[in-house]
Amino acid sequence: MSGPGDPPEGTPDSGPGSGGSEEEYRSVVFDESFVKAARLQEFSAQERVGDHSPAVRRLPVLRRGLTRQAVILVVLIVIAFGTAVYMGVRSPYRTTPVARNTEPLRMTVIPLAPTGRVPGSESVQELYEHSPAARFERAARAIDLPSDPRATAHFSDSQVVTALTTAKDYLVDSSLDPDVLTRGAVRPVRMLIDPQQLPQFDQSVNRPVTDGRHAATGWLVRFDPSQAALADSRIRVRGAMHVAETDANTLEVTSDHTFVYALRPADKADKTDKVDEKTKAADGEKAKASLFTVRRSMHFRFDRQDLRNHQTELLVSYVQAGPLACSSDAAGYLHPLLAGQSAKQGGPAGTDPYATDSATALCGALAPDAQPHV
C-alpha cells in the first residue's frame, strides 16, 4: 500500500523518485495520470487585459453620409447657381449675338465761301466778342452729354453712358486736339474707330479723294500746317448729342456741333496779343487773326463689342467749313482763307456730274452775319 505522498499508480520503477537523493523532488514531479486529471482553463483576450487601459487609443468611428451643416451648404450653393442661371436667361440686356456688318462712312464736306474779305483782328478776344461765338463755351467742357441718359429696352444705363462718352471722346480728339488740328496727328482718332472701318480711314488719310468715302476731313478737322496754325487753343464750341436704341444689339448717337477756331498764318502763329505795337504795325495784315467755323453733324453706331472696346462705327459725317474758296481741295486738309483774303469768283473747278466714280462738288456761301464785325 502506497503512502500519502505517492502517486496513484505507485512509485515508478525508475526516475528521480527511485533514488534516495531525489526524494526531495518527489512533491513537484507529476506523472501522466496526474496531468490527465488536472483541469486546464485558458482566459480570453478581454479577460487577460482585465482593467488595464489599452496602449493604443481608439479612433471614433466615422459616420457615413453628410452632416447637417454640409447639407445646408450644398443646398445654398445649388440655389445660388440656379438663381444666377435664371437671371442670365431672363436678363433684358442679354441678346443672341449677331454677325457684325460694318458699313463704310458716308461723308459730305461743303466749303463755305465768304462774300467779301475775311475780317481780322490783332486781338483774338475781340474777334470772339464781335461774333456769334461770343456765347459759346470753350474747349472740351462745351461738349455736354444729355443731362439724364437712361437705359433703353436692351441696354443698361452704363452702356448708354459709355456710348455717349465714346462719341464725345471722338469729337474732342478729332476737333479739339492741337496735334490733330495742325500737326498731322491721326492716332488719337484712329484708336476710337471700329477695326472694320480702319482700312477706309487709312486710305482717307494717306490717299484722300473727294468721292464721298475717302476724305480725311470727313473723319477729322485738320488745317494745312504750311498755311495756318492756331492763334488760340481755347476753341469755342456749341452743340448737342442724342442717343437712341435702333435694335436689340445697336445704339446710335447723333451729334451736331459748331466749332470756331482762331487762326493766324503759319509763320505768324507764334505771335500773341502781347506782341508790342511796333511789331504789329510792321506785320500789318499778316499778324492779324481770323475766325474759322466748322459745323459737324455726326452719326455714330455702337454694337456691344464697340461698347466693350470703347470704339465706334461712323455712319454719316456732314461738314460745313469756312471761310474757304469753292475751288479749294478740302479732301486732305482744310485750306482756310485768312484775315484780309477773299474767295475768287466762280464755283468749284472741275465739277463733273457725269462722273460716277466721284461725288459732285458742293459749295455754299458764308453768311455775313457768321463773320465777326470788327
Short mmCIF file of C-alpha atoms in Angstrom, two decimals:
data_model
loop_
_atom_site.label_atom_id
_atom_site.label_comp_id
_atom_site.label_asym_id
_atom_site.label_seq_id
_atom_site.Cartn_x
_atom_site.Cartn_y
_atom_site.Cartn_z
CA MET A 1 0.00 0.00 0.00
CA SER A 2 1.41 3.37 -1.08
CA GLY A 3 1.86 6.33 1.20
CA PRO A 4 0.02 9.63 1.14
CA GLY A 5 2.80 11.26 -0.94
CA ASP A 6 2.89 8.54 -3.62
CA PRO A 7 1.26 8.85 -6.98
CA PRO A 8 -1.94 6.91 -7.62
CA GLU A 9 -0.12 4.25 -9.66
CA GLY A 10 2.57 3.80 -7.06
CA THR A 11 6.21 4.71 -7.17
CA PRO A 12 7.75 4.36 -10.62
CA ASP A 13 10.41 1.84 -11.09
CA SER A 14 12.93 4.33 -12.34
CA GLY A 15 13.20 8.09 -12.38
CA PRO A 16 14.09 10.73 -9.98
CA GLY A 17 12.00 9.17 -7.25
CA SER A 18 13.87 5.85 -7.34
CA GLY A 19 16.97 7.22 -5.70
CA GLY A 20 17.24 8.45 -2.14
CA SER A 21 18.88 11.67 -3.20
CA GLU A 22 15.89 12.57 -5.28
CA GLU A 23 13.22 12.18 -2.59
CA GLU A 24 13.18 15.93 -2.08
CA TYR A 25 11.84 16.48 -5.68
CA ARG A 26 9.03 13.96 -5.36
CA SER A 27 6.48 16.68 -4.49
CA VAL A 28 6.96 18.54 -7.83
CA VAL A 29 7.04 15.56 -10.19
CA PHE A 30 3.78 14.85 -11.99
CA ASP A 31 3.10 11.57 -13.61
CA GLU A 32 0.83 11.03 -16.57
CA SER A 33 -2.28 10.23 -14.55
CA PHE A 34 -1.90 13.49 -12.59
CA VAL A 35 -1.57 15.54 -15.72
CA LYS A 36 -4.66 13.92 -17.25
CA ALA A 37 -6.65 14.55 -14.12
CA ALA A 38 -5.63 18.26 -13.97
CA ARG A 39 -8.25 20.91 -15.10
CA LEU A 40 -6.91 23.39 -17.67
CA GLN A 41 -8.58 26.79 -18.26
CA GLU A 42 -7.44 29.37 -20.91
CA PHE A 43 -8.51 33.01 -20.40
CA SER A 44 -9.83 35.09 -23.25
CA ALA A 45 -8.04 38.24 -24.50
CA GLN A 46 -10.54 40.53 -22.77
CA GLU A 47 -10.08 38.56 -19.50
CA ARG A 48 -6.30 38.78 -19.84
CA VAL A 49 -6.46 42.56 -20.33
CA GLY A 50 -8.66 42.96 -17.31
CA ASP A 51 -8.95 46.51 -16.06
CA HIS A 52 -5.81 47.71 -17.81
CA SER A 53 -6.21 50.60 -20.36
CA PRO A 54 -5.21 49.75 -23.95
CA ALA A 55 -1.87 51.07 -25.12
CA VAL A 56 -3.34 52.46 -28.39
CA ARG A 57 -6.18 55.00 -28.34
CA ARG A 58 -9.16 54.05 -30.41
CA LEU A 59 -10.33 56.47 -33.08
CA PRO A 60 -14.02 57.33 -33.21
CA VAL A 61 -15.93 55.60 -35.95
CA LEU A 62 -16.67 57.98 -38.86
CA ARG A 63 -20.28 58.41 -39.65
CA ARG A 64 -21.24 57.75 -43.18
CA GLY A 65 -23.13 60.46 -45.05
CA LEU A 66 -23.09 64.32 -44.83
CA THR A 67 -23.56 66.36 -41.69
CA ARG A 68 -26.44 68.77 -41.42
CA GLN A 69 -24.19 71.80 -41.99
CA ALA A 70 -22.73 70.27 -45.14
CA VAL A 71 -26.18 69.51 -46.50
CA ILE A 72 -27.33 73.09 -45.87
CA LEU A 73 -24.19 74.48 -47.58
CA VAL A 74 -24.72 72.31 -50.66
CA VAL A 75 -28.37 73.37 -50.89
CA LEU A 76 -27.42 77.06 -50.69
CA ILE A 77 -24.82 76.69 -53.44
CA VAL A 78 -27.31 74.95 -55.71
CA ILE A 79 -29.91 77.69 -55.10
CA ALA A 80 -27.39 80.47 -55.81
CA PHE A 81 -26.21 78.82 -59.02
CA GLY A 82 -29.76 78.25 -60.20
CA THR A 83 -30.65 81.88 -59.50
CA ALA A 84 -27.64 83.14 -61.48
CA VAL A 85 -28.55 80.97 -64.46
CA TYR A 86 -32.18 82.09 -64.30
CA MET A 87 -31.26 85.78 -64.15
CA GLY A 88 -28.87 85.36 -67.06
CA VAL A 89 -31.56 83.78 -69.19
CA ARG A 90 -34.21 86.34 -68.26
CA SER A 91 -31.96 89.45 -68.36
CA PRO A 92 -33.43 92.10 -70.67
CA TYR A 93 -29.91 93.14 -71.73
CA ARG A 94 -28.86 89.70 -72.96
CA THR A 95 -29.40 89.03 -76.61
CA THR A 96 -28.27 86.49 -79.13
CA PRO A 97 -25.00 87.53 -80.81
CA VAL A 98 -25.43 88.62 -84.40
CA ALA A 99 -22.99 88.84 -87.27
CA ARG A 100 -21.37 92.27 -87.49
CA ASN A 101 -21.95 94.18 -90.70
CA THR A 102 -19.97 97.41 -90.64
CA GLU A 103 -20.91 99.98 -93.26
CA PRO A 104 -18.46 102.48 -94.79
CA LEU A 105 -18.64 106.06 -93.59
CA ARG A 106 -20.64 108.34 -95.88
CA MET A 107 -19.27 111.88 -95.78
CA THR A 108 -20.01 115.29 -97.23
CA VAL A 109 -17.64 118.25 -96.91
CA ILE A 110 -19.06 121.59 -98.08
CA PRO A 111 -16.77 124.65 -98.33
CA LEU A 112 -18.36 127.95 -97.35
CA ALA A 113 -17.01 130.89 -99.34
CA PRO A 114 -17.04 134.42 -97.89
CA THR A 115 -18.84 137.16 -99.77
CA GLY A 116 -16.03 139.65 -99.18
CA ARG A 117 -12.72 139.99 -97.42
CA VAL A 118 -12.20 137.88 -94.31
CA PRO A 119 -12.32 140.07 -91.18
CA GLY A 120 -9.25 140.02 -88.97
CA SER A 121 -8.04 141.49 -85.72
CA GLU A 122 -4.87 141.65 -83.70
CA SER A 123 -6.88 140.55 -80.67
CA VAL A 124 -8.40 137.07 -80.63
CA GLN A 125 -10.68 138.09 -77.78
CA GLU A 126 -12.07 140.94 -79.87
CA LEU A 127 -12.84 138.57 -82.71
CA TYR A 128 -14.83 136.29 -80.47
CA GLU A 129 -16.68 139.12 -78.75
CA HIS A 130 -17.92 140.51 -82.07
CA SER A 131 -19.05 137.16 -83.49
CA PRO A 132 -21.86 134.67 -82.77
CA ALA A 133 -19.24 132.56 -80.96
CA ALA A 134 -19.20 135.05 -78.08
CA ARG A 135 -21.85 132.95 -76.34
CA PHE A 136 -20.11 129.63 -76.93
CA GLU A 137 -18.30 127.63 -74.27
CA ARG A 138 -14.61 126.85 -74.50
CA ALA A 139 -12.96 123.54 -75.47
CA ALA A 140 -13.98 120.05 -74.33
CA ARG A 141 -16.22 121.14 -71.48
CA ALA A 142 -18.60 122.58 -74.07
CA ILE A 143 -19.40 119.10 -75.41
CA ASP A 144 -22.02 118.06 -72.90
CA LEU A 145 -23.72 114.69 -72.56
CA PRO A 146 -27.51 114.60 -72.25
CA SER A 147 -28.50 115.64 -68.73
CA ASP A 148 -30.24 112.37 -67.84
CA PRO A 149 -29.15 109.43 -70.01
CA ARG A 150 -31.32 106.41 -69.24
CA ALA A 151 -31.36 102.72 -70.03
CA THR A 152 -33.17 101.52 -73.13
CA ALA A 153 -35.08 98.29 -73.66
CA HIS A 154 -31.91 96.25 -74.29
CA PHE A 155 -29.08 98.44 -72.95
CA SER A 156 -28.30 99.43 -69.37
CA ASP A 157 -27.60 102.92 -68.04
CA SER A 158 -23.87 102.29 -68.04
CA GLN A 159 -23.90 101.09 -71.65
CA VAL A 160 -25.79 104.20 -72.78
CA VAL A 161 -23.31 106.43 -70.93
CA THR A 162 -20.41 104.51 -72.50
CA ALA A 163 -21.78 105.17 -75.98
CA LEU A 164 -22.18 108.89 -75.28
CA THR A 165 -18.75 109.14 -73.67
CA THR A 166 -17.06 107.41 -76.59
CA ALA A 167 -18.79 109.73 -79.07
CA LYS A 168 -17.66 112.74 -77.03
CA ASP A 169 -14.08 111.44 -76.91
CA TYR A 170 -14.17 111.11 -80.68
CA LEU A 171 -15.38 114.69 -81.12
CA VAL A 172 -12.74 116.02 -78.71
CA ASP A 173 -9.87 114.12 -80.32
CA SER A 174 -10.93 114.86 -83.91
CA SER A 175 -11.97 118.50 -83.44
CA LEU A 176 -10.04 119.99 -80.49
CA ASP A 177 -6.66 118.24 -80.21
CA PRO A 178 -3.95 120.69 -81.41
CA ASP A 179 -1.79 117.81 -82.65
CA VAL A 180 -4.62 116.64 -84.90
CA LEU A 181 -5.64 120.15 -85.98
CA THR A 182 -2.28 121.50 -87.12
CA ARG A 183 0.42 118.84 -86.73
CA GLY A 184 -0.96 115.98 -88.81
CA ALA A 185 -1.55 113.51 -85.96
CA VAL A 186 -4.20 110.83 -86.58
CA ARG A 187 -3.52 108.16 -83.95
CA PRO A 188 -5.81 109.61 -81.22
CA VAL A 189 -8.73 109.45 -83.66
CA ARG A 190 -7.78 106.11 -85.20
CA MET A 191 -7.80 104.35 -81.83
CA LEU A 192 -11.52 105.13 -81.39
CA ILE A 193 -12.66 103.73 -84.75
CA ASP A 194 -14.18 100.27 -85.21
CA PRO A 195 -11.42 98.00 -86.63
CA GLN A 196 -13.56 97.10 -89.65
CA GLN A 197 -13.52 100.76 -90.72
CA LEU A 198 -9.78 101.23 -90.33
CA PRO A 199 -8.93 100.39 -93.98
CA GLN A 200 -11.29 103.17 -95.12
CA PHE A 201 -9.83 105.57 -92.56
CA ASP A 202 -6.23 104.79 -93.55
CA GLN A 203 -6.99 105.27 -97.24
CA SER A 204 -8.73 108.57 -96.47
CA VAL A 205 -5.68 109.87 -94.61
CA ASN A 206 -3.00 108.53 -96.95
CA ARG A 207 -4.78 108.94 -100.32
CA PRO A 208 -7.64 111.44 -99.81
CA VAL A 209 -10.08 111.99 -102.64
CA THR A 210 -13.40 113.80 -102.97
CA ASP A 211 -15.62 110.78 -103.56
CA GLY A 212 -17.88 110.87 -100.52
CA ARG A 213 -15.96 107.99 -98.91
CA HIS A 214 -12.27 108.89 -98.62
CA ALA A 215 -11.82 112.50 -97.49
CA ALA A 216 -9.65 112.88 -94.41
CA THR A 217 -11.66 115.95 -93.45
CA GLY A 218 -14.75 113.76 -93.21
CA TRP A 219 -13.12 111.93 -90.28
CA LEU A 220 -11.38 114.83 -88.52
CA VAL A 221 -10.69 118.56 -88.65
CA ARG A 222 -7.20 119.49 -89.77
CA PHE A 223 -5.68 122.57 -91.34
CA ASP A 224 -2.85 122.71 -93.82
CA PRO A 225 0.14 123.17 -91.44
CA SER A 226 2.05 125.12 -94.06
CA GLN A 227 -0.73 127.67 -94.30
CA ALA A 228 -2.41 128.19 -90.92
CA ALA A 229 -1.99 127.50 -87.24
CA LEU A 230 -3.98 128.07 -84.08
CA ALA A 231 -3.88 131.57 -82.64
CA ASP A 232 -5.76 130.40 -79.53
CA SER A 233 -6.12 126.84 -78.22
CA ARG A 234 -9.35 127.73 -76.38
CA ILE A 235 -11.65 126.75 -79.22
CA ARG A 236 -15.30 127.79 -78.91
CA VAL A 237 -17.95 125.06 -79.18
CA ARG A 238 -21.72 124.73 -79.07
CA GLY A 239 -23.91 121.74 -79.86
CA ALA A 240 -25.88 118.77 -78.58
CA MET A 241 -25.87 114.97 -78.53
CA HIS A 242 -28.69 112.42 -78.58
CA VAL A 243 -28.78 108.65 -78.12
CA ALA A 244 -31.34 106.05 -79.20
CA GLU A 245 -31.65 102.28 -79.50
CA THR A 246 -32.21 101.15 -83.07
CA ASP A 247 -32.49 97.43 -82.36
CA ALA A 248 -31.72 94.90 -79.65
CA ASN A 249 -27.99 94.98 -80.48
CA THR A 250 -27.34 98.56 -81.54
CA LEU A 251 -27.16 102.02 -80.01
CA GLU A 252 -26.81 105.13 -82.16
CA VAL A 253 -25.60 108.56 -81.12
CA THR A 254 -26.15 111.69 -83.20
CA SER A 255 -24.24 114.92 -82.63
CA ASP A 256 -24.42 118.40 -84.13
CA HIS A 257 -21.70 120.84 -83.04
CA THR A 258 -20.25 124.09 -84.30
CA PHE A 259 -16.54 124.67 -83.67
CA VAL A 260 -14.98 128.12 -84.02
CA TYR A 261 -11.19 128.37 -84.37
CA ALA A 262 -8.94 131.45 -84.19
CA LEU A 263 -6.24 131.12 -86.86
CA ARG A 264 -3.14 133.01 -87.92
CA PRO A 265 -0.81 132.50 -90.87
CA ALA A 266 1.62 129.67 -90.18
CA ASP A 267 4.71 131.90 -90.00
CA LYS A 268 2.92 134.21 -87.52
CA ALA A 269 1.40 131.51 -85.33
CA ASP A 270 3.89 132.11 -82.53
CA LYS A 271 2.75 135.71 -82.10
CA THR A 272 0.25 136.50 -79.33
CA ASP A 273 -1.72 139.51 -78.19
CA LYS A 274 1.30 140.58 -76.09
CA VAL A 275 3.36 141.48 -79.15
CA ASP A 276 4.43 145.15 -78.95
CA GLU A 277 2.70 147.76 -81.10
CA LYS A 278 5.77 148.39 -83.26
CA THR A 279 5.95 144.75 -84.36
CA LYS A 280 2.21 144.63 -85.03
CA ALA A 281 2.36 147.69 -87.23
CA ALA A 282 5.24 146.24 -89.23
CA ASP A 283 3.49 142.97 -89.85
CA GLY A 284 0.23 144.67 -90.81
CA GLU A 285 -2.44 142.31 -92.03
CA LYS A 286 -0.16 139.28 -91.72
CA ALA A 287 -0.21 139.46 -87.92
CA LYS A 288 -3.99 139.52 -87.68
CA ALA A 289 -6.04 136.56 -86.56
CA SER A 290 -9.32 135.47 -88.13
CA LEU A 291 -12.08 133.04 -87.23
CA PHE A 292 -12.77 129.78 -89.00
CA THR A 293 -16.02 127.90 -88.42
CA VAL A 294 -16.69 124.18 -88.82
CA ARG A 295 -20.10 122.64 -88.29
CA ARG A 296 -20.00 118.84 -87.89
CA SER A 297 -23.09 116.64 -87.88
CA MET A 298 -22.01 113.10 -86.96
CA HIS A 299 -23.85 109.81 -86.71
CA PHE A 300 -22.22 107.11 -84.55
CA ARG A 301 -23.19 103.46 -84.20
CA PHE A 302 -22.30 101.11 -81.33
CA ASP A 303 -22.75 97.37 -81.02
CA ARG A 304 -21.89 95.51 -77.83
CA GLN A 305 -18.33 94.83 -78.90
CA ASP A 306 -17.78 98.53 -79.64
CA LEU A 307 -19.06 99.38 -76.16
CA ARG A 308 -16.63 96.91 -74.57
CA ASN A 309 -13.69 98.23 -76.63
CA HIS A 310 -14.53 101.94 -76.29
CA GLN A 311 -14.74 102.28 -80.07
CA THR A 312 -17.35 103.43 -82.56
CA GLU A 313 -18.52 102.96 -86.11
CA LEU A 314 -19.17 106.17 -88.02
CA LEU A 315 -22.17 106.15 -90.34
CA VAL A 316 -22.52 109.75 -91.53
CA SER A 317 -20.27 112.82 -91.42
CA TYR A 318 -21.72 116.09 -92.72
CA VAL A 319 -19.29 119.00 -92.58
CA GLN A 320 -19.65 122.69 -93.47
CA ALA A 321 -16.46 124.72 -93.15
CA GLY A 322 -15.44 128.28 -93.97
CA PRO A 323 -14.19 130.66 -95.00
CA LEU A 324 -12.86 128.51 -97.84
CA ALA A 325 -12.57 129.02 -101.57
CA CYS A 326 -15.05 126.94 -103.53
CA SER A 327 -12.21 125.70 -105.70
CA SER A 328 -10.24 124.54 -102.64
CA ASP A 329 -9.50 120.84 -102.40
CA ALA A 330 -10.75 120.05 -98.90
CA ALA A 331 -10.30 116.27 -99.05
CA GLY A 332 -6.89 116.06 -97.37
CA TYR A 333 -6.66 119.35 -95.47
CA LEU A 334 -8.72 122.47 -94.95
CA HIS A 335 -7.09 125.48 -96.63
CA PRO A 336 -8.70 128.43 -94.82
CA LEU A 337 -8.91 131.95 -96.15
CA LEU A 338 -7.23 134.10 -93.53
CA ALA A 339 -7.56 137.73 -92.48
CA GLY A 340 -7.74 140.09 -95.46
CA GLN A 341 -8.17 137.34 -98.06
CA SER A 342 -11.22 136.82 -100.25
CA ALA A 343 -12.57 133.99 -102.38
CA LYS A 344 -12.13 134.05 -106.13
CA GLN A 345 -15.19 134.39 -108.29
CA GLY A 346 -16.77 131.22 -109.64
CA GLY A 347 -17.78 127.88 -108.29
CA PRO A 348 -15.79 124.70 -107.75
CA ALA A 349 -13.39 123.81 -110.51
CA GLY A 350 -13.71 120.52 -112.34
CA THR A 351 -17.26 119.63 -111.31
CA ASP A 352 -18.46 116.74 -113.50
CA PRO A 353 -21.99 115.46 -112.80
CA TYR A 354 -21.43 112.58 -115.26
CA ALA A 355 -18.51 111.14 -113.31
CA THR A 356 -19.77 108.13 -111.38
CA ASP A 357 -16.52 107.50 -109.55
CA SER A 358 -16.54 110.76 -107.58
CA ALA A 359 -19.01 112.90 -105.70
CA THR A 360 -20.34 116.10 -107.17
CA ALA A 361 -18.53 119.05 -105.60
CA LEU A 362 -20.62 121.36 -103.45
CA CYS A 363 -20.03 124.88 -102.24
CA GLY A 364 -22.01 127.31 -100.13
CA ALA A 365 -21.89 130.97 -99.22
CA LEU A 366 -20.76 132.01 -95.77
CA ALA A 367 -23.38 134.41 -94.46
CA PRO A 368 -22.06 137.85 -93.48
CA ASP A 369 -23.62 137.51 -90.05
CA ALA A 370 -21.46 134.42 -89.45
CA GLN A 371 -18.32 136.58 -89.61
CA PRO A 372 -17.11 138.88 -86.80
CA HIS A 373 -17.86 142.57 -87.24
CA VAL A 374 -14.62 144.31 -86.31
#
